[in-house]
Coordinates of C-alpha atoms in Angstrom, one line a residue:
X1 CA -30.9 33.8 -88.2
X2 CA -33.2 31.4 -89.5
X3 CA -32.7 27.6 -88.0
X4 CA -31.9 24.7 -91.2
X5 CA -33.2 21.1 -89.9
X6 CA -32.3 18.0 -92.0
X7 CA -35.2 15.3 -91.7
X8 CA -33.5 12.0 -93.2
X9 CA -36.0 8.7 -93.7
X10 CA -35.9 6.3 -96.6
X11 CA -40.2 6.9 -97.0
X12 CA -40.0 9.6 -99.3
X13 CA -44.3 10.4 -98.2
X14 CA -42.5 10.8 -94.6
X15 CA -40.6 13.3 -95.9
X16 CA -43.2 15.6 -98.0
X17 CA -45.2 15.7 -94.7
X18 CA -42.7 16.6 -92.4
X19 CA -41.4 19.4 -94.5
X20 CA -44.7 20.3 -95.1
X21 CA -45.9 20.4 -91.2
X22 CA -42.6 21.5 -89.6
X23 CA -41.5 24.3 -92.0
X24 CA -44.9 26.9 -91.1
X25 CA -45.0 25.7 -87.5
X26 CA -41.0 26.1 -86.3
X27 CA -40.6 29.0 -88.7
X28 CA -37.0 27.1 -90.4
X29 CA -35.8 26.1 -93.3
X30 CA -36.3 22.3 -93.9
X31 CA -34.1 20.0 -96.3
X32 CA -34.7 16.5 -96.3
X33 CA -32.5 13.5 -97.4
X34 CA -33.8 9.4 -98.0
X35 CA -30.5 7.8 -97.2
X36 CA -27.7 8.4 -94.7
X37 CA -25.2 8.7 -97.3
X38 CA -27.3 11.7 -98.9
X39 CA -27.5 13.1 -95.1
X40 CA -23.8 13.0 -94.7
X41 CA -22.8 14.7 -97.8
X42 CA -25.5 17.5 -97.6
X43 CA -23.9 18.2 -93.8
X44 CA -20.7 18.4 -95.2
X45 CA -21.9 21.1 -98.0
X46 CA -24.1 22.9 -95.3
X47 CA -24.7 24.4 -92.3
X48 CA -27.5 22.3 -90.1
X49 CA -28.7 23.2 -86.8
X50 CA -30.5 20.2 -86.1
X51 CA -30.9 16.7 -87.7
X52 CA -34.4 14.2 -88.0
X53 CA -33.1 10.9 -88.7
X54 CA -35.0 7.6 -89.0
X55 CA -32.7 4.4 -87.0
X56 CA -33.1 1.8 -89.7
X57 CA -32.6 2.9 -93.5
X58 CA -30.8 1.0 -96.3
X59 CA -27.0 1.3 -96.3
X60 CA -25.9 3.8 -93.4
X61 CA -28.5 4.0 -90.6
X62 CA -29.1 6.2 -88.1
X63 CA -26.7 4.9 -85.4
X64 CA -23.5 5.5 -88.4
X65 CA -24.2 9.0 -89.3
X66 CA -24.6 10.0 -85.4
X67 CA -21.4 8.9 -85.8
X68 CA -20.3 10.7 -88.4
X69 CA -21.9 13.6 -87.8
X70 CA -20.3 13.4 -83.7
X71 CA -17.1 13.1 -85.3
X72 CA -17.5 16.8 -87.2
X73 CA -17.9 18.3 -84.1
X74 CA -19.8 20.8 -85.8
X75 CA -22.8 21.1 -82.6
X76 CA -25.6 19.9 -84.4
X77 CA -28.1 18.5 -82.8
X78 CA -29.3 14.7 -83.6
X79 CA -32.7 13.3 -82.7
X80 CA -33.7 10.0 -84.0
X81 CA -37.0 8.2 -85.0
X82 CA -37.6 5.2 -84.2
X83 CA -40.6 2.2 -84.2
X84 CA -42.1 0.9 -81.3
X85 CA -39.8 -1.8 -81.1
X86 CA -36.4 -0.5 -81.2
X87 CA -36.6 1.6 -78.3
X88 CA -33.5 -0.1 -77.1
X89 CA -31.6 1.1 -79.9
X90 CA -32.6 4.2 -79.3
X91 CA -31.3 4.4 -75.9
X92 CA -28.0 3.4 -77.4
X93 CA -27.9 6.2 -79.6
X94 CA -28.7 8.6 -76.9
X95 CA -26.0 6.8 -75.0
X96 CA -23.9 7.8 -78.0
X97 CA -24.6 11.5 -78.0
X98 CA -28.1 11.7 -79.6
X99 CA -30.1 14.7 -77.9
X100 CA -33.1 12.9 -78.0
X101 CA -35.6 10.0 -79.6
X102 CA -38.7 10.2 -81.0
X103 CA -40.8 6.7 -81.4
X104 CA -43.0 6.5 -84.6
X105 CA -46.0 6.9 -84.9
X106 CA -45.7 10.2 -83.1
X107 CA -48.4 13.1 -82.1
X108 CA -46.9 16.4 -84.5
X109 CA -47.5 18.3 -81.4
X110 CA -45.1 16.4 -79.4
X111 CA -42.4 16.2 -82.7
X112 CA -43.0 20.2 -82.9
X113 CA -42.2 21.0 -78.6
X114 CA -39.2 18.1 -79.1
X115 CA -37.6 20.3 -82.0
X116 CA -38.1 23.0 -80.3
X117 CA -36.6 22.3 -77.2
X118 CA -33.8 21.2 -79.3
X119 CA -33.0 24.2 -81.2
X120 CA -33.6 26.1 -77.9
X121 CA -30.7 23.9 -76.3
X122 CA -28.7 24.4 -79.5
X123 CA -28.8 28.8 -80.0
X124 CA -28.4 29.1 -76.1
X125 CA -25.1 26.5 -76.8
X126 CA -23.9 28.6 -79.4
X127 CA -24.7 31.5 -78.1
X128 CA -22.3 30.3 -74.6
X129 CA -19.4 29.3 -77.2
X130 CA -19.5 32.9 -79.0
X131 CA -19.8 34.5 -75.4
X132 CA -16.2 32.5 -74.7
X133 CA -14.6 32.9 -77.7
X134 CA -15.5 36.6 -77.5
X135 CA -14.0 37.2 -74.2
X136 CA -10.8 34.8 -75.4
X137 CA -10.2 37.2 -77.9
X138 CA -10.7 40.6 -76.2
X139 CA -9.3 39.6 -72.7
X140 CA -6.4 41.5 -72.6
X141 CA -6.4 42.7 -68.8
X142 CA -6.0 39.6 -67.3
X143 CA -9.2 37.9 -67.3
X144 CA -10.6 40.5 -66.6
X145 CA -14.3 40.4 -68.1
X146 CA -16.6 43.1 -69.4
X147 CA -17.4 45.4 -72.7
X148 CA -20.0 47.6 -70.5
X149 CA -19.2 51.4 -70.7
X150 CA -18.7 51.3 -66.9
X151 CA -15.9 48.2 -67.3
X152 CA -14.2 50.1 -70.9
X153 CA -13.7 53.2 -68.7
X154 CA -11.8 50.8 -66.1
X155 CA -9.7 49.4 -68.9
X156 CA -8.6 52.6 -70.3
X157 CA -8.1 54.0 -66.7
X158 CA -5.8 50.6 -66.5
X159 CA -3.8 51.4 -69.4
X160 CA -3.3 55.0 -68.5
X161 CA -2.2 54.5 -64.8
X162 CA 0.2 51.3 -65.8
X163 CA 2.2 54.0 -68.1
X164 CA 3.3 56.4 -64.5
X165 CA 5.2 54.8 -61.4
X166 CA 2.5 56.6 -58.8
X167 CA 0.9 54.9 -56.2
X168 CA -2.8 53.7 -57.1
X169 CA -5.8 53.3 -54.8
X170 CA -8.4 51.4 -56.2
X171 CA -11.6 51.0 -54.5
X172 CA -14.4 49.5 -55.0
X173 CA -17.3 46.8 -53.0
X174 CA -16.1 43.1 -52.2
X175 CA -16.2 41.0 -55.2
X176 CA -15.9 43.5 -58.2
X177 CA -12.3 42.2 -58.7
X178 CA -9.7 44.4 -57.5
X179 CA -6.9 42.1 -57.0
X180 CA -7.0 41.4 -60.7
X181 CA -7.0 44.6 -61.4
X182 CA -4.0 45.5 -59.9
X183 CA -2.3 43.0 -61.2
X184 CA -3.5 44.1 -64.8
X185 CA -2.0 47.3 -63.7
X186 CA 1.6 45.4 -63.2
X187 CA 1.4 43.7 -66.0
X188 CA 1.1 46.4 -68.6
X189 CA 3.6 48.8 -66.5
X190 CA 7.5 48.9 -67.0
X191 CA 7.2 47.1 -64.0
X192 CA 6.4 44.0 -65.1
X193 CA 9.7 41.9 -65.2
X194 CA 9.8 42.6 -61.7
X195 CA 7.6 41.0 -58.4
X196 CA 4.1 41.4 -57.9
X197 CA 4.0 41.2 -54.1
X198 CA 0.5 40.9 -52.1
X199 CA -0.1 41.6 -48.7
X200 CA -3.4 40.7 -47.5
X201 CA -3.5 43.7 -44.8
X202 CA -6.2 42.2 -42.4
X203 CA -5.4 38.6 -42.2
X204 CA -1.7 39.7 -40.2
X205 CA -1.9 40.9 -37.4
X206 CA -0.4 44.1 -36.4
X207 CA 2.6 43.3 -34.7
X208 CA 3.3 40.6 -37.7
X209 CA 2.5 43.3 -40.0
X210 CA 5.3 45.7 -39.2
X211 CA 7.8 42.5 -39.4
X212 CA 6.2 41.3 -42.1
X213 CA 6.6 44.5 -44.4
X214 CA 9.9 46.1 -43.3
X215 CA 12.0 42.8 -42.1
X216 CA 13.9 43.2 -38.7
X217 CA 17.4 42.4 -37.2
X218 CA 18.8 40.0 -35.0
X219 CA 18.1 39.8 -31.6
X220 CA 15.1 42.8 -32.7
X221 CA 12.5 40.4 -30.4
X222 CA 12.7 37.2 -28.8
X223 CA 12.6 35.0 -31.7
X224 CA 14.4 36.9 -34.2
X225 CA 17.6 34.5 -34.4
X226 CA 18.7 35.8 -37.7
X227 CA 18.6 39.1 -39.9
X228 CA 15.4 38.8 -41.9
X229 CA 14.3 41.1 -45.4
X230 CA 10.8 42.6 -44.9
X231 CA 7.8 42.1 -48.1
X232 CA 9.1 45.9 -49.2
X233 CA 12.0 44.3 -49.9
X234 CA 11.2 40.9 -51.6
X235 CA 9.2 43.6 -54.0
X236 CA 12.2 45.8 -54.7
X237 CA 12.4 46.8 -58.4
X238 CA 8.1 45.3 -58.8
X239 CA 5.0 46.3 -57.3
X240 CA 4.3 45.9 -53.5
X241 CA 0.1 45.4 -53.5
X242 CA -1.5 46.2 -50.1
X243 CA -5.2 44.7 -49.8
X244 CA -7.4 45.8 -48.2
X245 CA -5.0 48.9 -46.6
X246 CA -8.3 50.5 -44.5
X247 CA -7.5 47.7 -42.1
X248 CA -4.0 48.9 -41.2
X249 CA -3.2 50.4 -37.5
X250 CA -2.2 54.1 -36.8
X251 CA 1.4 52.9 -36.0
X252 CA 1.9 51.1 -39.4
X253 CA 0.1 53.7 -41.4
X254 CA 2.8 56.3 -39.8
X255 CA 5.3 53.8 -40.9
X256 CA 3.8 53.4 -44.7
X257 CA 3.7 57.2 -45.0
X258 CA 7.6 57.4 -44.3
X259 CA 8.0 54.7 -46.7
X260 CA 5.8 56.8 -49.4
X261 CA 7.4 59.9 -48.7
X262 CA 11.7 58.9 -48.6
X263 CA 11.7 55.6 -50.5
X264 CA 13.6 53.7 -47.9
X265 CA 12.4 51.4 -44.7
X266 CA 13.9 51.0 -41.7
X267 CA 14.0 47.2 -40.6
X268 CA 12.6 46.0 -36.9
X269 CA 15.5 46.4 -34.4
X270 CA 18.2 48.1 -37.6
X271 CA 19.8 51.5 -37.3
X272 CA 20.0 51.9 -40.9
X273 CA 17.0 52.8 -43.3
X274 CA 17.9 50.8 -46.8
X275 CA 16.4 52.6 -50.1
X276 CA 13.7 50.4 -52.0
X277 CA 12.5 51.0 -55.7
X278 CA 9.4 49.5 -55.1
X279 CA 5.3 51.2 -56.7
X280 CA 2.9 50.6 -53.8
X281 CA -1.1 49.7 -55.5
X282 CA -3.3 49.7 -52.5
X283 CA -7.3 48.1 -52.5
X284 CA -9.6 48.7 -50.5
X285 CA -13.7 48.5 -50.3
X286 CA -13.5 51.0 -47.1
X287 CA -15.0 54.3 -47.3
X288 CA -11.8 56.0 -46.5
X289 CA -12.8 59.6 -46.6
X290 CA -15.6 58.3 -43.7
X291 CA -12.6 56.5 -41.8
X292 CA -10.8 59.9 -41.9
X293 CA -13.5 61.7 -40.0
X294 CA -13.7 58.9 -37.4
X295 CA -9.7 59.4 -37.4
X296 CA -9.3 55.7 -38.5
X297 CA -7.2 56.6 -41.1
X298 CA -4.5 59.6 -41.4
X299 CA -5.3 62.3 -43.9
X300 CA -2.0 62.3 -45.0
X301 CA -1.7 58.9 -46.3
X302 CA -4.6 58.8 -47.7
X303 CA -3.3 62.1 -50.0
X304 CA -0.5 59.8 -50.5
X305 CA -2.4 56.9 -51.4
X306 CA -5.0 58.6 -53.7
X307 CA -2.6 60.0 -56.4
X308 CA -4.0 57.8 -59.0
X309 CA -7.9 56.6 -58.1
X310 CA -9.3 53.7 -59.9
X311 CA -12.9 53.0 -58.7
X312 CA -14.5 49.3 -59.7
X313 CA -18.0 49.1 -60.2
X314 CA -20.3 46.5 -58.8
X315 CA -22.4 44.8 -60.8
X316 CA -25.3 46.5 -60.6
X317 CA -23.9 49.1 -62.5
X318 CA -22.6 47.0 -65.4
X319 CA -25.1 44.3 -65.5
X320 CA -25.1 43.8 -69.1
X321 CA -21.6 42.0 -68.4
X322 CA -23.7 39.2 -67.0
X323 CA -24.0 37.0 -69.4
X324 CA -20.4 37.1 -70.7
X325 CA -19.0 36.7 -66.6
X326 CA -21.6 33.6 -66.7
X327 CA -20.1 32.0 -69.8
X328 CA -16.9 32.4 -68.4
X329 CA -17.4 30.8 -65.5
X330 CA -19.2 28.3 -66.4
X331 CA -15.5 27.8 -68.9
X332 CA -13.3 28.1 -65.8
X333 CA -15.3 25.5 -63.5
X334 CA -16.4 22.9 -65.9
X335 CA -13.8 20.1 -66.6
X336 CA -12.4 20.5 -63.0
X337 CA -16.3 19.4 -61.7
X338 CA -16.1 16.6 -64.2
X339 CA -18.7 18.5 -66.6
X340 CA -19.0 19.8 -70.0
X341 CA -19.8 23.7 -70.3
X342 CA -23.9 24.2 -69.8
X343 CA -25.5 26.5 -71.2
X344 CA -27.9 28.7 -69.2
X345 CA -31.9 29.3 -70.2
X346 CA -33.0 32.5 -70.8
X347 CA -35.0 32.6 -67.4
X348 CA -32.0 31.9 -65.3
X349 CA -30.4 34.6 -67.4
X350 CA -33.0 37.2 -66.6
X351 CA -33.0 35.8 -63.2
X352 CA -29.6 36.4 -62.8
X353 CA -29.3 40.0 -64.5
X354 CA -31.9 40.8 -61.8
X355 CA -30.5 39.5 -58.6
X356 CA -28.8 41.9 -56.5
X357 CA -25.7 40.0 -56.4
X358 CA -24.1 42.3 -53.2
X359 CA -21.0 39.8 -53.6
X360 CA -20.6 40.7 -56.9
X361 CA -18.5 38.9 -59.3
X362 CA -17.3 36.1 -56.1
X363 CA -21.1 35.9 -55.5
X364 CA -21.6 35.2 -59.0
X365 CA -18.3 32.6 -60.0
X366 CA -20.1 30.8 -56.8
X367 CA -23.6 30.1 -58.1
X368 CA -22.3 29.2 -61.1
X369 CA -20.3 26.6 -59.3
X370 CA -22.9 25.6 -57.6
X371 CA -25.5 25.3 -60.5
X372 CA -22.3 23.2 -62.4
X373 CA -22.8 21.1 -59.4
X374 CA -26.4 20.7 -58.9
X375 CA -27.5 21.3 -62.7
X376 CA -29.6 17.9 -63.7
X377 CA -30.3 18.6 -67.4
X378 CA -28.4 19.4 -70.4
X379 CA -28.7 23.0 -69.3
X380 CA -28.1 25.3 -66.2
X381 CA -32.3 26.2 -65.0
X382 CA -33.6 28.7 -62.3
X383 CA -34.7 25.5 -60.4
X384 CA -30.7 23.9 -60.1
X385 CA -30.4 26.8 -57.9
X386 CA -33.4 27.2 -56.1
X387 CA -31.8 26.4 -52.7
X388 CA -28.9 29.0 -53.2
X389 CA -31.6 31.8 -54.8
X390 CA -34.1 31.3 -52.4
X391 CA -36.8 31.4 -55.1
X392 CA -39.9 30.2 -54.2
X393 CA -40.3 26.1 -55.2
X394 CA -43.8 26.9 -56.8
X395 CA -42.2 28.9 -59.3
X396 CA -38.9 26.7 -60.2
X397 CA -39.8 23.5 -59.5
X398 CA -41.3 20.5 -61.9
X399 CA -41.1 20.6 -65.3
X400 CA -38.4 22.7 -65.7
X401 CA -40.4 26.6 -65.6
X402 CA -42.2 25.2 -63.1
X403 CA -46.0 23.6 -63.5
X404 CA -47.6 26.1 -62.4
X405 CA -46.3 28.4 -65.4
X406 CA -47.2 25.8 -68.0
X407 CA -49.1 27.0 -71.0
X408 CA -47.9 30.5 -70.6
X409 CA -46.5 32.8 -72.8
X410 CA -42.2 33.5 -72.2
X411 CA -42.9 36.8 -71.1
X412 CA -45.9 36.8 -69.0
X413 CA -43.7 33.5 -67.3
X414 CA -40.8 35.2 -66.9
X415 CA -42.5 38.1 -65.1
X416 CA -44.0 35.6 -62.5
X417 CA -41.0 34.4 -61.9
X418 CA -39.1 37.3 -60.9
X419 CA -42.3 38.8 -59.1
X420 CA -41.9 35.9 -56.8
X421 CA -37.9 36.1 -56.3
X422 CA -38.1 40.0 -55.8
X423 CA -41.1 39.3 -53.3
X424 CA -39.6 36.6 -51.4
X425 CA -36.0 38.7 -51.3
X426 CA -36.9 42.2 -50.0
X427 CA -39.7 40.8 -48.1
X428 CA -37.4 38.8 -46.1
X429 CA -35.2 42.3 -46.1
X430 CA -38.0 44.1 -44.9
X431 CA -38.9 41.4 -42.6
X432 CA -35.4 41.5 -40.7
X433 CA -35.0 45.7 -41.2
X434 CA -38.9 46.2 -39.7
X435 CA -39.6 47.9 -43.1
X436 CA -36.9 50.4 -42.7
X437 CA -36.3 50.6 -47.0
X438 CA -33.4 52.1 -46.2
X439 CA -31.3 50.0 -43.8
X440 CA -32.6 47.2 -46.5
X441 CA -31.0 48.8 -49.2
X442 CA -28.1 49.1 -47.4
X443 CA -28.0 45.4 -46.0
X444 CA -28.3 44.7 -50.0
X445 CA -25.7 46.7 -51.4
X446 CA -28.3 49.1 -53.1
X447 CA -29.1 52.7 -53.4
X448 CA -32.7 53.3 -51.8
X449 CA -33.9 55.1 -54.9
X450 CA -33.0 51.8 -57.2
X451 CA -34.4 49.8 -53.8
X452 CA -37.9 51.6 -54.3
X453 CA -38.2 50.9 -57.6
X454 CA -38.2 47.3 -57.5
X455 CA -40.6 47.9 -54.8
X456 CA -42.5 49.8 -57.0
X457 CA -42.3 47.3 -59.8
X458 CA -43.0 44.1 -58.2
X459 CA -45.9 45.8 -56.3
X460 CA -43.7 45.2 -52.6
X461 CA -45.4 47.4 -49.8
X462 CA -43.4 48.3 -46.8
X463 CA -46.2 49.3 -44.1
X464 CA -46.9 45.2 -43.3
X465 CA -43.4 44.6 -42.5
X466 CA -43.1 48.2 -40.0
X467 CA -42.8 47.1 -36.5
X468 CA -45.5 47.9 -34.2
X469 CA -44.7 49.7 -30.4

C-alpha cells in the first residue's frame, strides 16, 4: 500500500518543491495544503499516513491542528517545520505528541531519512494494532494465540476432545502453554459450569499429595482434628487438572489408577470409598513412555491417562506465530509497566523468529517484558535487549542497528546481525558441551539435524571447541 503524506506551509514555492523532491525519492503519494484549515479538512476527507506541517501559518498553526489531528486518533504521524528560532516551540509540540521536528532551512537528505523513519514507525504501528485486533477477533480458546497449521491442528484437536468426558494427556516442552490449553478444553466441554481444579503435582509433596487429592478423616494423623474433602472432591461434577503428573510417586499413581478405573476415592484414615463425577486432564513435558522403561511410571496409568493425546508444539515448530504472540504481549504488559504498546523493528522481529526460544512462549511473554521495560525509543530494538539476548554490543549498540552496520543495505544488515547472535549462541553451547553438536542441541531444545544447519548456515565449525586429552 502506497504511503499518502500531507506537507502543509503557507509558501506555496515550498510546496511545489517538496512535492516535487519527496514524491520520486519516498515512493508516496504527496498532497499539499497552504493553511491549517485546508489540512484539517483534507484529513477528515482522507486517509494520511504522515503529516509535514510548518509551526507559524495564518489562522490555525501548526501547534492547533496537532491538536486536532491528536484528537482524531486516527495514528498519523505529525512532524513539524520550523525556523531557527522557534526551536522552543517545537519542543512543545513534540511535548504535545509530535513525532518529530524539522528546523528550516533543512538538508533534503535529512527531511528524506526523517520521513522515512517516520513512516517506518507508523506501518510497523499499524501493523502491531492489526496483529491485536486479529488475535481479539479469532481468540476463541482462551487466549490462546496462533493461526500456524501446527497451532489450527491443536484447536481442532481442542474442540474434538472437549465434546467426550475421557481423560486427556497433553504433552508438550515447558512454555508451549498447556495449562491454557486444558482449560480451553473445560471451557468448551459440558463440563464447563462446573470447577476447574489444578494441582500442581511437583510443588506438594508426597505425603501432602495423597491428603491433598483424596481428603482424610479425623484422627487419620496427628493433625487431622476434623473430617477434611480431598481436591477430587472440591472438583466433583468439573474437571480435576493434574500438572505436571510425571512427577507423582508409585504409591499415589496406584492410588490415581483406582480412582481412573471405579470412579470413587477412598479418604486418608475412611473406611468408605465416596463416588466422584469428576474428568481428570493431566500435563506433562516428561517423556513418559522413557519413564516407563526406567519404571518411573506404571504402564497401566499411563494407558489410562493417554486415552485422548494432545501434543503442544514448541515454537520452533510454529514460528510464524511469532509475531502475533509478540503483539500480544506487548498488549498484555503495557499499561501495567506504565507504557503505551511498542511496536517492534523488523530486525528484532527476524531476531526473534530466529532465537531458539527453548522456554517457549514463558521465554518469550519474558523478553517482551523485559524490552517494555528497557525499550528507550518509540519502538522495541535488538539493542533494548541486548543484555537478555546476549548479542554481541558491536552489532546492537549506537545508533539504533548499530554503527558498525550504517550505510548498509536491510538485508545484508540483517544477516550480520544474526551471524553474530547464532555465533555468539552455539559457540558458547559448544564451548560448555566440548563441541559435542549433539549434547548442544539437546541443552537447546533442538533436533541435531536443525542444530547442524544453523551451523552450516552461519559458517559455525565445531572442531575449535572439541576438548583436547
Amino acid at each position: 500500500m502506497t504511503h499518502r503524506i500531507l506537507i502543509v506551509d503557507d509558501e506555496i514555492d515550498m510546496l511545489r518543491l517538496l512535492k516535487r523532491s519527496l514524491e520520486p525519492d519516498l515512493g508516496c503519494k504527496v498532497e499539499t495544503a497552504s493553511s491549517g484549515e485546508e489540512a484539517f479538512s483534507m484529513i477528515q476527507e482522507k486517509r494520511f499516513d504522515l503529516v509535514l506541517s510548518d509551526m507559524k501559518m495564518p489562522g490555525m498553526g501548526g501547534a492547533e491542528l496537532l491538536r486536532q489531528i491528536r484528537a482524531l486518533k486516527q495514528g498519523i504521524a505529525v512532524i513539524m517545520m520550523t525556523a531557527y528560532g522557534s526551536i522552543d516551540s517545537a519542543v512543545e509540540a513534540i511535548r504535545a505528541g509530535a513525532y518529530d521536528f524539522i528546523a528550516k532551512p533543512f538538508d533534503h537528505d535529512t527531511l528524506v531519512f526523517r520521513l522515512r523513519k517516520a513512516l517506518e514507525r507508523n506501518r510497523l504501528i499499524s501493523e502491531n494494532i492489526r496483529l491485536h485486533n486479529a488475535f481479539q477477533e479469532q481468540a476463541t480458546f482462551h487466549n490462546i494465540v496462533g493461526s500456524s497449521p501446527a497451532m489450527l491442528k491443536v484447536f481442532e484437536t481442542i474442540r474434538m476432545v472437549a465434546r467426550t468426558d475421557m481423560t486427556v494427556l497433553v504433552t508438550g516442552e515447558s512454555g508451549t502453554g498447556k495449562e491454557l490449553t486444558c482449560r480451553a478444553i473445560h471451557a468448551q466441554s459440558e463440563r464447563k459450569a462446573g470447577p476447574f481444579v489444578t494441582v500442581n503435582c511437583p510443588t506438594v509433596p508426597e505425603q501432602i499429595l495423597e491428603s491433598e487429592l483424596f481428603g482424610y478423616r479425623k484422627g487419620a494423623f496427628t493433625q487431622a482434628s476434623s473430617d477434611r474433602q480431598g481436591l477430587f472432591q472440591a472438583a466433583d461434577g468439573g474437571t480435576l487438572f493434574l500438572d505436571e503428573i510425571g512427577e507423582i510417586s508409585p504409591t499415589i499413581q496406584s492410588k490415581l489408577l483406582r480412582v481412573i478405573q471405579e470412579k470413587e476415592i477412598k479418604p486418608l484414615g475412611g473406611t468408605t470409598s465416596i463416588p466422584v463425577d469428576v474428568r481428570i486432564i493431566a500435563a506433562t513435558n516428561k517423556n513418559l513412555a522413557q519413564a516407563i522403561e526406567k519404571g518411573e511410571f506404571r504402564q497401566d496409568l499411563y494407558y489410562r491417562l493417554n486415552v485422548l493425546p494432545l501434543r503442544l508444539p514448541p515454537l520452533r515448530e510454529r514460528r510464524e506465530d511469532i509475531p502475533a504472540l509478540v503483539s500480544h504481549f506487548i498488549h498484555k504488559h503495557a499499561s501495567t509497566m506504565g507504557r503505551d504498546p511498542l511496536p517492534v523493528s523488523d530486525t528484532l522481529m527476524d531476531l526473534l523468529r530466529e532465537l531458539p526460544l527453548t522456554g517457549n512462549i514463558r521465554e518469550l511473554e519474558s523478553l517482551m517484558m523485559k524490552g517494555l521495560l528497557f525499550a528507550k525509543g518509540e519502538m522495541m530494538e535488538p539493542e533494548d535487549l541486548r543484555e537478555v539476548l546476549a548479542v554481541s554490543p558491536g552489532v546492537v549498540s549506537g545508533d539504533r542497528a548499530g554503527t558498525c552496520l550504517k550505510g548498509l543495505p536491510y538485508k545484508e544488515a540483517k544477516e550480520q546481525c544474526l551471524k553474530a547472535f547464532n555465533g555468539g549462541y552455539v559457540g558458547a553451547l559448544l564451548e560448555e558441551t566440548g563441541g559435542n553438536v549433539a549434547q548442544a542441541a539437546r541443552r537447546c531444545g533442538m533436533e541435531r539435524q536443525a542444530l547442524q544447519q544453523v551451523m552450516k548456515r552461519y559458517e559455525i565449525d565445531p572442531e575449535p571447541y572439541r576438548r583436547k586429552d
